[in-house]
């Protein structure tokens, strides 16, 4: 019950991590099944319909339900600690964000057992996603599930913005914030502007499919290209929603294990802001082949290539940070250092795709698949592994095995390169993406076999990480405050794991890398900015969970509102929107309870402030 009612950001971080890990595993299994199907020509391991469902669910699950919650897990665990706060600005909203995300993800994955998964690709282009070409409820699960999950992401982003703006410790100006907090801040701003676009698009697509509207139906005056614009106005900034936090993680890990201050801190901050700004200016480079015209193609080509400038600044700053440093190659740092050349590779192929004439050749081939995975897996996933190894002791009080961590890195990295490097050449030789099989003797056979072997090796790497977690869980909770000994930011100044109030006294920040600065001054603790006193804490509550259950029921009811169940009772429940109304009543009832009952929280008195660990 503690885990359902908790509003503690550290426990919500663990919930995000478990849910993200579950969906990441599901998406990974889907990827393995795809690679088994493609490992030899004319294979019949799965049917064409199941293959379409697998590629749709793999992309959707990994992007929206796998890596996003793991990012939110690290943000929840680390950001309040890095800014010297005792929690996020709105703990109740934080819990609501998690539960809506979880129930949205569960609804989407229920499609596998309730009539068929979505099969129109993760982009759900019209008219492929229309009722005419996708007759099951699969795309309905996609549109409604993502609306619910997206609601959680949106309110989570708003919460982080409010937290970072209003709850920084005294002395922590914007230009003294750690880089991970900066990237969380910018990422949250992107979420605020990008997610409403996809929400509107999903609502319109839902209206088209369930209520018979015609926003994207050419025969009735609609325009399918409109969907592509809406999707990519969200979709390209989404890439930066994913990769900027990884940039932040790398910017924390490399200085710690190089024992040097991050090179070019100010330029890193402004490069992050510039990437976010330009990220909203480039969406149509995904649509060159729709016939935008020469002027539009030229403008979007140039704006896309411009992103290489701030990204290049970051790459050089990481290299200059390592230059002359006393580098320790821990598992966390191996993932961070491995990130740099791999992400550069993804960036270079991105610049190639930014050229409209070249894109006409590469479009919808495996070259695009290779580029995308070099950015997302070679960039983001390596960044997440680095961050998890780095902050695991702070989250759980136990240090992950370094030996198993290094084996995880090498296995995953070699598997990754085998899987995706060869796909560049498959694309250049003309192999189309999203095809269920291919004829032999086109020089595709060997490269596809190598790619599939690499995918299995990546799977072995992930299993090693899970084994590492299980073994580490059996160890005692005895990690010191700063297990790496060279921690630079505020989270390393408090116990591992932190007490539920985080900081007994709010720290006074006197510069960039606040804890490192105190250590260099010969201090073992942060200088407090307030005397010891009573600490206010928010009350635990089941209302966020109940609200999310109501939204889940309403979504399910709307999806089946036109179906004939062959049963008068069921038809009456669903066709008259009674299930929808029940779901909305649950949600609005919980909202009313939250509004009418004035909960003042509770306090931890000074004599109770010596506990280690989290309790609700």
Coordinates of C-alpha atoms in Angstrom, one line a residue:
X1 CA 0.0 0.0 0.0
X2 CA 3.0 2.3 0.7
X3 CA 3.9 2.2 -3.0
X4 CA 0.4 3.1 -4.2
X5 CA 0.0 6.0 -1.8
X6 CA 3.5 7.5 -1.8
X7 CA 4.2 11.0 -3.0
X8 CA 7.9 10.9 -2.1
X9 CA 10.0 11.7 -5.2
X10 CA 12.5 9.1 -4.4
X11 CA 9.9 6.3 -4.2
X12 CA 8.2 7.6 -7.3
X13 CA 11.6 7.4 -9.0
X14 CA 11.8 3.7 -8.1
X15 CA 8.3 3.2 -9.5
X16 CA 9.2 4.8 -12.8
X17 CA 12.4 2.7 -12.9
X18 CA 10.4 -0.6 -12.4
X19 CA 7.7 0.4 -14.9
X20 CA 10.3 1.6 -17.4
X21 CA 12.3 -1.5 -17.0
X22 CA 9.2 -3.7 -17.6
X23 CA 8.3 -1.9 -20.8
X24 CA 11.9 -1.7 -21.9
X25 CA 12.0 -5.5 -21.5
X26 CA 8.8 -5.9 -23.6
X27 CA 10.2 -3.6 -26.3
X28 CA 13.4 -5.6 -26.3
X29 CA 11.7 -8.9 -26.7
X30 CA 9.8 -7.4 -29.6
X31 CA 13.1 -6.3 -31.2
X32 CA 14.5 -9.8 -30.8
X33 CA 11.5 -11.3 -32.5
X34 CA 11.9 -8.8 -35.4
X35 CA 15.5 -9.8 -35.8
X36 CA 14.7 -13.5 -35.7
X37 CA 12.3 -13.0 -38.5
X38 CA 14.9 -11.1 -40.6
X39 CA 17.9 -13.2 -39.8
X40 CA 17.5 -15.2 -43.0
X41 CA 15.7 -14.6 -46.4
X42 CA 12.1 -15.8 -46.9
X43 CA 11.7 -16.6 -43.2
X44 CA 8.2 -17.4 -41.9
X45 CA 8.9 -17.1 -38.2
X46 CA 6.0 -14.6 -37.8
X47 CA 3.2 -13.6 -40.3
X48 CA 3.2 -10.2 -42.1
X49 CA 0.4 -9.0 -39.8
X50 CA 2.3 -9.9 -36.6
X51 CA 5.5 -8.4 -38.0
X52 CA 3.6 -5.1 -38.6
X53 CA 2.3 -5.2 -35.0
X54 CA 5.8 -6.0 -33.7
X55 CA 7.6 -3.1 -35.4
X56 CA 4.7 -0.7 -34.4
X57 CA 4.8 -1.8 -30.7
X58 CA 8.6 -2.0 -30.5
X59 CA 9.0 1.6 -31.6
X60 CA 6.1 2.9 -29.6
X61 CA 6.9 1.0 -26.5
X62 CA 10.6 1.9 -26.5
X63 CA 10.1 5.6 -27.2
X64 CA 7.0 6.4 -25.0
X65 CA 7.0 3.6 -22.4
X66 CA 10.6 2.3 -22.1
X67 CA 13.2 5.0 -22.1
X68 CA 11.0 8.0 -21.1
X69 CA 10.1 6.6 -17.7
X70 CA 13.7 5.6 -17.0
X71 CA 14.6 9.3 -17.8
X72 CA 11.9 10.4 -15.4
X73 CA 13.2 7.9 -12.8
X74 CA 16.6 9.5 -12.8
X75 CA 15.2 13.0 -12.9
X76 CA 13.0 12.2 -9.9
X77 CA 15.8 10.6 -8.0
X78 CA 18.4 13.2 -8.7
X79 CA 17.1 16.7 -9.5
X80 CA 15.6 17.6 -6.1
X81 CA 18.8 16.5 -4.4
X82 CA 21.0 18.4 -6.9
X83 CA 19.2 21.7 -6.2
X84 CA 19.0 21.2 -2.4
X85 CA 15.3 20.7 -2.2
X86 CA 13.3 18.4 0.1
X87 CA 10.9 17.2 -2.6
X88 CA 9.4 18.4 -6.0
X89 CA 7.1 21.4 -6.1
X90 CA 3.9 19.4 -6.4
X91 CA 4.3 15.9 -4.9
X92 CA 0.7 15.0 -5.5
X93 CA 1.0 15.9 -9.2
X94 CA 4.2 13.9 -9.4
X95 CA 2.4 10.8 -8.2
X96 CA -0.5 11.5 -10.6
X97 CA 2.0 11.8 -13.5
X98 CA 3.4 8.4 -12.8
X99 CA 0.1 6.6 -12.4
X100 CA -1.4 8.1 -15.6
X101 CA 1.7 7.1 -17.5
X102 CA 1.5 3.6 -16.1
X103 CA -2.2 3.0 -16.9
X104 CA -1.7 4.5 -20.4
X105 CA 1.1 2.1 -21.0
X106 CA -0.9 -0.9 -19.7
X107 CA -3.8 0.1 -21.9
X108 CA -1.6 0.2 -25.0
X109 CA -0.1 -3.2 -24.2
X110 CA -3.5 -4.8 -23.5
X111 CA -4.0 -4.6 -27.3
X112 CA -2.0 -7.8 -27.6
X113 CA -4.7 -9.8 -25.8
X114 CA -7.8 -7.7 -26.7
X115 CA -8.1 -8.0 -30.5
X116 CA -4.8 -7.1 -32.0
X117 CA -1.9 -4.6 -31.5
X118 CA -1.6 -1.4 -33.5
X119 CA -0.1 -2.2 -36.9
X120 CA 0.5 1.2 -38.7
X121 CA 4.0 1.9 -37.6
X122 CA 5.1 3.9 -34.6
X123 CA 4.3 7.1 -36.6
X124 CA 0.8 5.8 -37.4
X125 CA 0.7 7.7 -40.7
X126 CA -2.7 8.2 -42.3
X127 CA -4.4 6.6 -44.3
X128 CA -2.6 3.5 -43.0
X129 CA -4.0 4.1 -39.5
X130 CA -7.5 4.8 -40.7
X131 CA -10.4 2.4 -40.0
X132 CA -10.3 1.4 -43.6
X133 CA -6.8 0.0 -43.5
X134 CA -6.5 -0.9 -39.9
X135 CA -9.8 -2.5 -38.9
X136 CA -9.0 -3.8 -35.4
X137 CA -8.9 -1.7 -32.3
X138 CA -5.1 -1.7 -32.4
X139 CA -4.7 2.0 -33.5
X140 CA -7.4 2.9 -31.0
X141 CA -5.3 1.4 -28.2
X142 CA -2.4 3.5 -29.6
X143 CA -4.3 6.8 -29.7
X144 CA -6.0 6.5 -26.3
X145 CA -3.2 4.8 -24.5
X146 CA -0.7 7.5 -25.6
X147 CA -3.1 10.3 -24.7
X148 CA -3.3 9.0 -21.2
X149 CA 0.5 8.2 -20.9
X150 CA 1.3 11.6 -22.5
X151 CA -0.8 13.4 -19.9
X152 CA 1.5 11.9 -17.2
X153 CA 4.6 13.1 -19.1
X154 CA 3.2 16.6 -19.6
X155 CA 2.3 17.2 -15.9
X156 CA 5.6 15.6 -14.9
X157 CA 7.5 18.2 -17.1
X158 CA 5.5 21.1 -15.7
X159 CA 6.3 19.9 -12.2
X160 CA 10.1 19.8 -12.9
X161 CA 9.9 23.3 -14.3
X162 CA 8.2 24.6 -11.2
X163 CA 10.6 22.7 -8.9
X164 CA 13.7 24.0 -10.6
X165 CA 12.4 27.6 -10.8
X166 CA 11.2 27.9 -7.2
X167 CA 13.0 25.4 -5.0
X168 CA 16.7 25.8 -5.6
X169 CA 18.8 26.2 -2.4
X170 CA 20.0 29.6 -1.4
X171 CA 23.0 30.7 -3.6
X172 CA 22.2 28.3 -6.4
X173 CA 21.7 30.8 -9.3
X174 CA 20.8 29.4 -12.7
X175 CA 24.4 29.5 -13.8
X176 CA 25.4 27.5 -10.8
X177 CA 23.0 24.6 -11.5
X178 CA 24.5 21.2 -12.3
X179 CA 24.3 20.3 -16.0
X180 CA 21.9 17.4 -15.4
X181 CA 19.5 19.8 -13.7
X182 CA 19.9 22.2 -16.6
X183 CA 19.1 19.6 -19.2
X184 CA 16.1 18.5 -17.1
X185 CA 14.9 22.1 -17.1
X186 CA 15.3 22.5 -20.8
X187 CA 13.8 19.0 -21.5
X188 CA 10.7 19.9 -19.4
X189 CA 10.3 23.1 -21.4
X190 CA 10.4 21.1 -24.6
X191 CA 7.8 18.7 -23.2
X192 CA 5.6 21.7 -22.3
X193 CA 5.5 22.9 -25.9
X194 CA 5.8 19.6 -27.8
X195 CA 3.3 17.3 -26.0
X196 CA 0.2 19.4 -26.6
X197 CA 0.8 19.0 -30.4
X198 CA 0.7 15.2 -30.3
X199 CA -2.2 15.2 -27.9
X200 CA -4.2 17.3 -30.4
X201 CA -3.2 15.0 -33.2
X202 CA -4.2 11.9 -31.2
X203 CA -7.5 13.4 -30.3
X204 CA -8.3 14.2 -34.0
X205 CA -7.2 10.7 -35.0
X206 CA -9.5 9.2 -32.3
X207 CA -12.4 11.4 -33.6
X208 CA -11.7 10.1 -37.1
X209 CA -11.7 6.5 -36.1
X210 CA -14.3 6.3 -33.4
X211 CA -16.7 9.2 -34.0
X212 CA -16.5 9.3 -37.8
X213 CA -14.8 12.7 -38.2
X214 CA -12.8 13.5 -41.3
X215 CA -9.7 15.5 -40.3
X216 CA -7.4 13.2 -42.3
X217 CA -9.8 11.6 -44.8
X218 CA -9.1 12.9 -48.3
X219 CA -12.5 11.6 -49.7
X220 CA -14.3 13.9 -47.2
X221 CA -12.0 17.0 -47.4
X222 CA -9.4 16.0 -44.9
X223 CA -5.6 15.9 -45.4
X224 CA -3.4 12.9 -44.4
X225 CA -0.2 15.1 -44.6
X226 CA -1.7 17.2 -41.8
X227 CA -1.1 14.2 -39.5
X228 CA 2.6 14.0 -40.5
X229 CA 3.0 17.7 -39.7
X230 CA 1.4 17.3 -36.3
X231 CA 3.3 14.2 -35.5
X232 CA 6.7 15.5 -36.4
X233 CA 6.1 18.9 -34.8
X234 CA 6.1 16.7 -31.7
X235 CA 8.2 13.9 -33.0
X236 CA 11.5 15.7 -33.7
X237 CA 11.6 17.7 -30.4
X238 CA 10.9 14.3 -28.8
X239 CA 14.3 13.2 -29.9
X240 CA 15.8 16.1 -27.8
X241 CA 13.4 15.3 -24.9
X242 CA 15.2 11.9 -25.0
X243 CA 18.8 12.9 -25.7
X244 CA 19.2 16.1 -23.6
X245 CA 19.0 14.3 -20.3
X246 CA 21.6 11.8 -21.6
X247 CA 23.8 14.9 -22.3
X248 CA 23.2 16.0 -18.7
X249 CA 24.2 12.5 -17.4
X250 CA 27.4 12.4 -19.4
X251 CA 28.2 16.0 -18.2
X252 CA 28.1 14.8 -14.6
X253 CA 29.8 11.4 -15.0
X254 CA 32.9 12.5 -17.1
X255 CA 34.0 15.4 -14.7
X256 CA 33.6 13.1 -11.7
X257 CA 35.8 10.4 -13.1
X258 CA 38.2 12.8 -14.7
X259 CA 38.6 14.7 -11.5
X260 CA 38.2 18.0 -13.4
X261 CA 35.5 20.7 -13.6
X262 CA 33.3 20.4 -16.7
X263 CA 35.1 22.3 -19.5
X264 CA 33.1 25.2 -20.9
X265 CA 30.1 25.1 -18.5
X266 CA 28.5 28.3 -19.9
X267 CA 28.9 27.2 -23.5
X268 CA 27.3 23.8 -22.5
X269 CA 24.3 25.7 -21.0
X270 CA 23.7 27.9 -24.1
X271 CA 24.3 24.9 -26.5
X272 CA 21.6 23.0 -24.7
X273 CA 19.2 26.0 -25.0
X274 CA 20.1 26.4 -28.7
X275 CA 19.5 22.7 -29.4
X276 CA 16.1 22.9 -27.9
X277 CA 15.2 26.0 -29.9
X278 CA 16.4 24.6 -33.2
X279 CA 14.7 21.3 -32.4
X280 CA 11.3 23.0 -33.0
X281 CA 12.5 24.3 -36.4
X282 CA 13.4 21.1 -38.2
X283 CA 10.3 18.8 -38.2
X284 CA 9.8 18.8 -41.9
X285 CA 13.1 17.1 -42.7
X286 CA 11.2 13.9 -42.0
X287 CA 8.8 14.9 -44.8
X288 CA 11.1 15.8 -47.7
X289 CA 9.6 13.1 -49.9
X290 CA 6.0 14.4 -49.4
X291 CA 6.7 17.1 -51.9
X292 CA 7.2 20.3 -49.8
X293 CA 8.9 22.2 -52.6
X294 CA 12.5 23.4 -53.1
X295 CA 12.3 26.4 -50.8
X296 CA 10.9 24.5 -47.8
X297 CA 13.4 21.6 -48.4
X298 CA 16.3 24.1 -48.5
X299 CA 15.2 25.9 -45.3
X300 CA 14.6 22.7 -43.3
X301 CA 17.9 21.3 -44.6
X302 CA 19.9 24.3 -43.4
X303 CA 18.1 24.5 -40.0
X304 CA 18.8 20.8 -39.4
X305 CA 22.5 21.1 -40.2
X306 CA 22.7 24.0 -37.8
X307 CA 22.0 21.7 -34.9
X308 CA 25.4 20.1 -35.5
X309 CA 27.0 23.3 -34.2
X310 CA 25.8 23.3 -30.6
X311 CA 26.1 19.5 -30.5
X312 CA 29.7 19.8 -31.7
X313 CA 30.4 22.2 -28.8
X314 CA 29.2 19.6 -26.3
X315 CA 31.3 16.9 -27.9
X316 CA 34.5 19.0 -27.8
X317 CA 33.8 20.1 -24.2
X318 CA 33.5 16.5 -23.0
X319 CA 36.8 15.7 -24.8
X320 CA 38.5 18.8 -23.3
X321 CA 37.2 17.8 -19.8
X322 CA 38.9 14.4 -20.2
X323 CA 42.1 16.0 -21.6
X324 CA 44.7 15.9 -18.9
X325 CA 42.3 14.5 -16.3
X326 CA 43.0 11.6 -13.9
X327 CA 40.5 9.3 -15.6
X328 CA 39.1 6.3 -13.9
X329 CA 37.3 3.8 -16.2
X330 CA 34.5 2.7 -13.9
X331 CA 31.4 1.0 -15.5
X332 CA 29.6 4.4 -15.4
X333 CA 32.4 6.1 -17.1
X334 CA 32.9 3.4 -19.7
X335 CA 29.3 4.0 -20.8
X336 CA 29.8 7.7 -20.8
X337 CA 33.0 7.6 -22.8
X338 CA 31.5 5.0 -25.2
X339 CA 28.6 7.4 -25.7
X340 CA 30.8 10.1 -27.3
X341 CA 32.0 8.4 -30.6
X342 CA 28.8 6.4 -30.9
X343 CA 26.6 9.5 -30.7
X344 CA 29.0 11.4 -33.1
X345 CA 28.3 8.6 -35.6
X346 CA 24.6 9.1 -35.2
X347 CA 25.0 12.8 -35.6
X348 CA 27.1 12.5 -38.8
X349 CA 24.5 10.3 -40.5
X350 CA 21.9 12.8 -39.3
X351 CA 23.7 15.6 -41.2
X352 CA 23.7 13.3 -44.3
X353 CA 19.9 12.8 -43.9
X354 CA 19.5 16.6 -43.6
X355 CA 20.5 17.0 -47.2
X356 CA 17.2 16.7 -49.1
X357 CA 18.6 15.2 -52.3
X358 CA 20.4 12.5 -50.3
X359 CA 17.3 11.9 -48.1
X360 CA 15.3 11.0 -51.2
X361 CA 17.8 8.1 -51.6
X362 CA 18.0 7.1 -48.0
X363 CA 14.3 7.5 -47.1
X364 CA 12.6 4.4 -45.7
X365 CA 15.7 2.3 -46.0
X366 CA 17.7 0.6 -43.2
X367 CA 20.1 3.6 -43.4
X368 CA 17.5 5.6 -41.5
X369 CA 17.0 2.7 -39.0
X370 CA 20.8 2.6 -38.4
X371 CA 21.0 6.4 -37.9
X372 CA 18.0 6.5 -35.5
X373 CA 19.4 3.7 -33.4
X374 CA 22.9 5.2 -33.2
X375 CA 21.2 8.3 -31.7
X376 CA 18.7 6.7 -29.4
X377 CA 20.5 3.5 -28.4
X378 CA 24.1 4.6 -28.9
X379 CA 23.3 8.0 -27.3
X380 CA 20.4 7.8 -24.9
X381 CA 20.5 4.1 -23.8
X382 CA 24.3 4.3 -23.1
X383 CA 23.6 7.5 -21.2
X384 CA 20.9 5.8 -19.1
X385 CA 23.2 2.9 -18.3
X386 CA 25.9 5.4 -17.3
X387 CA 23.5 7.3 -15.1
X388 CA 22.1 4.1 -13.5
X389 CA 25.5 2.8 -12.6
X390 CA 26.5 6.3 -11.3
X391 CA 23.5 7.1 -9.2
X392 CA 22.5 3.6 -8.1
X393 CA 24.3 3.9 -4.8
X394 CA 22.5 7.2 -4.1
X395 CA 19.1 5.7 -4.9
X396 CA 19.5 2.3 -3.1
X397 CA 22.5 2.6 -0.8
X398 CA 24.3 -0.2 -2.6
X399 CA 27.1 0.0 -5.2
X400 CA 26.6 -2.2 -8.3
X401 CA 29.3 -4.7 -9.1
X402 CA 32.0 -3.0 -11.2
X403 CA 33.0 -6.3 -12.8
X404 CA 29.5 -7.2 -14.0
X405 CA 29.0 -3.5 -15.0
X406 CA 32.1 -3.7 -17.3
X407 CA 31.0 -7.0 -18.7
X408 CA 27.6 -5.4 -19.4
X409 CA 29.2 -2.5 -21.2
X410 CA 31.4 -4.6 -23.5
X411 CA 28.7 -7.1 -24.3
X412 CA 26.1 -4.5 -25.0
X413 CA 28.5 -2.2 -26.9
X414 CA 29.8 -5.0 -29.2
X415 CA 26.3 -6.3 -29.8
X416 CA 25.1 -2.8 -30.6
X417 CA 27.8 -2.2 -33.2
X418 CA 27.2 -5.6 -34.8
X419 CA 23.4 -4.9 -34.9
X420 CA 23.3 -1.4 -36.3
X421 CA 26.6 -0.6 -38.1
X422 CA 25.9 -3.1 -40.8
X423 CA 22.4 -1.7 -41.3
X424 CA 24.0 1.5 -42.8
X425 CA 25.2 -0.7 -45.7
X426 CA 21.9 -2.6 -45.9
X427 CA 20.2 0.7 -46.4
X428 CA 22.7 1.9 -49.0
X429 CA 22.2 -1.3 -50.9
X430 CA 18.5 -0.6 -51.0
X431 CA 17.0 -2.8 -48.3
X432 CA 13.7 -1.1 -47.3
X433 CA 12.6 -0.9 -43.7
X434 CA 9.3 -2.3 -42.4
X435 CA 9.4 -5.3 -44.8
X436 CA 8.6 -8.7 -43.3
X437 CA 11.1 -10.6 -45.5
X438 CA 13.4 -10.4 -48.5
X439 CA 14.5 -12.6 -51.4
X440 CA 17.9 -14.3 -51.2
X441 CA 20.9 -13.4 -53.4
X442 CA 20.7 -9.6 -53.0
X443 CA 23.7 -9.5 -50.6
X444 CA 21.3 -8.9 -47.7
X445 CA 21.7 -12.4 -46.2
X446 CA 25.0 -12.2 -44.3
X447 CA 24.5 -8.6 -43.0
X448 CA 21.1 -9.4 -41.7
X449 CA 22.5 -12.5 -39.9
X450 CA 25.3 -10.4 -38.3
X451 CA 22.7 -7.8 -37.3
X452 CA 20.5 -10.5 -35.6
X453 CA 23.5 -12.0 -33.8
X454 CA 24.3 -8.5 -32.5
X455 CA 20.8 -8.1 -31.2
X456 CA 21.1 -11.3 -29.2
X457 CA 24.4 -10.0 -27.7
X458 CA 22.7 -6.8 -26.7
X459 CA 20.0 -8.9 -25.0
X460 CA 22.8 -10.8 -23.1
X461 CA 24.2 -7.4 -22.0
X462 CA 20.8 -6.4 -20.6
X463 CA 20.5 -9.7 -18.8
X464 CA 23.9 -9.2 -17.2
X465 CA 22.7 -5.8 -15.9
X466 CA 19.6 -7.5 -14.4
X467 CA 21.8 -10.1 -12.7
X468 CA 24.0 -7.3 -11.4
X469 CA 20.9 -5.7 -9.8
X470 CA 19.8 -9.0 -8.2
X471 CA 23.2 -9.7 -6.8
X472 CA 23.6 -6.1 -5.5
X473 CA 20.1 -6.2 -3.9
X474 CA 21.4 -9.0 -1.6
X475 CA 24.3 -6.8 -0.3
X476 CA 23.9 -4.7 2.9
X477 CA 22.9 -1.0 2.6
X478 CA 26.3 0.5 3.4
X479 CA 27.2 2.8 0.6
X480 CA 28.9 6.0 1.9
X481 CA 27.6 9.5 1.1
X482 CA 30.1 9.8 -1.8
X483 CA 31.0 6.3 -3.0
X484 CA 33.0 7.7 -6.0
X485 CA 35.0 10.0 -3.6
X486 CA 35.0 12.7 -6.3
X487 CA 31.3 13.6 -6.3
X488 CA 30.9 17.3 -7.1
X489 CA 27.2 18.1 -6.6
X490 CA 24.9 18.4 -3.6
X491 CA 23.4 14.8 -3.8
X492 CA 26.8 13.4 -2.7
X493 CA 26.8 15.4 0.5
X494 CA 23.9 13.5 2.1
X495 CA 23.4 9.8 3.1
X496 CA 22.9 7.0 0.6
X497 CA 20.0 6.5 0.3
X498 CA 18.8 9.9 1.5
X499 CA 16.4 10.3 4.4
X500 CA 12.8 11.1 3.4
X501 CA 13.4 14.8 4.0
X502 CA 16.6 14.8 1.9
X503 CA 18.4 17.6 3.7
X504 CA 18.2 18.1 7.5
X505 CA 19.2 21.7 6.8
X506 CA 18.9 23.4 3.4
X507 CA 22.5 23.9 2.1
X508 CA 24.1 27.2 1.2
X509 CA 25.5 27.1 -2.3
X510 CA 28.7 29.1 -2.9
X511 CA 29.6 28.2 -6.5
X512 CA 29.4 25.7 -9.4
X513 CA 30.0 22.1 -8.2
X514 CA 28.9 23.2 -4.7
X515 CA 30.0 20.1 -2.8
X516 CA 33.4 19.9 -4.6
X517 CA 34.0 23.5 -3.6
X518 CA 33.3 22.8 0.1
X519 CA 35.6 19.7 -0.1
X520 CA 38.4 21.8 -1.6
X521 CA 37.9 24.3 1.3
X522 CA 38.6 21.4 3.7
X523 CA 34.9 20.9 4.8
X524 CA 33.3 17.5 5.1
X525 CA 29.7 18.8 4.9
X526 CA 27.8 21.6 3.2
X527 CA 27.4 24.9 5.0
X528 CA 23.8 25.1 6.2
X529 CA 21.6 28.0 5.2
X530 CA 19.1 27.5 8.1
X531 CA 19.1 26.2 11.7
X532 CA 17.8 22.7 12.5
X533 CA 14.0 22.8 12.8
X534 CA 10.7 21.1 12.1
X535 CA 10.4 19.8 8.5
X536 CA 7.1 19.9 6.7
X537 CA 6.2 16.8 4.6
X538 CA 3.3 16.0 2.3
X539 CA 0.8 13.3 3.2
X540 CA 0.6 10.0 1.4
X541 CA -2.7 9.6 -0.6
X542 CA -4.3 7.0 -2.9
X543 CA -6.1 9.7 -4.9
X544 CA -3.6 9.9 -7.8
X545 CA -3.9 6.1 -8.3
X546 CA -7.7 6.3 -8.2
X547 CA -7.9 9.2 -10.7
X548 CA -5.7 7.2 -13.1
X549 CA -7.9 4.1 -12.7
X550 CA -10.9 6.2 -13.7
X551 CA -9.2 7.6 -16.8
X552 CA -8.2 4.1 -17.7
X553 CA -11.8 2.8 -17.5
X554 CA -13.1 5.8 -19.4
X555 CA -10.6 5.3 -22.2
X556 CA -11.5 1.6 -22.5
X557 CA -15.2 2.4 -22.5
X558 CA -14.7 5.0 -25.3
X559 CA -12.7 2.6 -27.4
X560 CA -15.5 -0.1 -27.4
X561 CA -18.4 2.3 -27.5
X562 CA -19.4 1.3 -31.1
X563 CA -18.8 -2.5 -30.8
X564 CA -21.5 -5.2 -30.9
X565 CA -20.7 -7.7 -28.1
X566 CA -23.6 -10.0 -29.0
X567 CA -24.9 -9.5 -25.4
X568 CA -27.6 -7.0 -24.6
X569 CA -26.1 -6.1 -21.1
X570 CA -22.6 -5.5 -22.5
X571 CA -24.0 -3.5 -25.5
X572 CA -26.0 -1.4 -23.1
X573 CA -23.0 -0.7 -20.9
X574 CA -20.6 0.3 -23.7
X575 CA -22.9 1.6 -26.5
X576 CA -24.6 4.1 -24.1
X577 CA -21.3 5.4 -22.8
X578 CA -22.1 4.1 -19.3
X579 CA -18.5 2.7 -18.9
X580 CA -17.1 6.1 -20.0
X581 CA -19.3 7.9 -17.5
X582 CA -18.3 5.5 -14.6
X583 CA -14.7 6.1 -15.4
X584 CA -15.1 9.9 -15.5
X585 CA -17.1 9.8 -12.2
X586 CA -14.3 8.0 -10.5
X587 CA -11.8 10.6 -11.7
X588 CA -13.9 13.7 -11.0
X589 CA -14.9 12.2 -7.6
X590 CA -11.3 11.8 -6.6
X591 CA -10.6 15.3 -7.9
X592 CA -13.4 16.7 -5.8
X593 CA -12.1 14.9 -2.7
X594 CA -8.7 16.4 -3.3
X595 CA -10.2 19.9 -3.7
X596 CA -12.6 19.8 -0.8
X597 CA -10.5 18.1 1.9
X598 CA -7.8 20.5 3.1
X599 CA -4.7 18.3 3.9
X600 CA -2.0 20.2 5.7
X601 CA 0.6 17.4 5.6
X602 CA 2.7 16.5 8.6
X603 CA 6.0 17.4 10.3
X604 CA 9.3 15.7 11.2
X605 CA 10.6 17.1 14.4
X606 CA 14.4 17.6 15.0
X607 CA 14.7 14.6 17.4
X608 CA 13.4 12.3 14.5
X609 CA 15.8 13.6 11.9
X610 CA 18.6 11.1 12.1
X611 CA 17.1 8.2 10.1
X612 CA 18.6 6.9 7.0
X613 CA 16.5 5.7 4.1
X614 CA 13.0 6.3 2.9
X615 CA 9.7 5.7 4.7
X616 CA 6.2 6.9 4.1

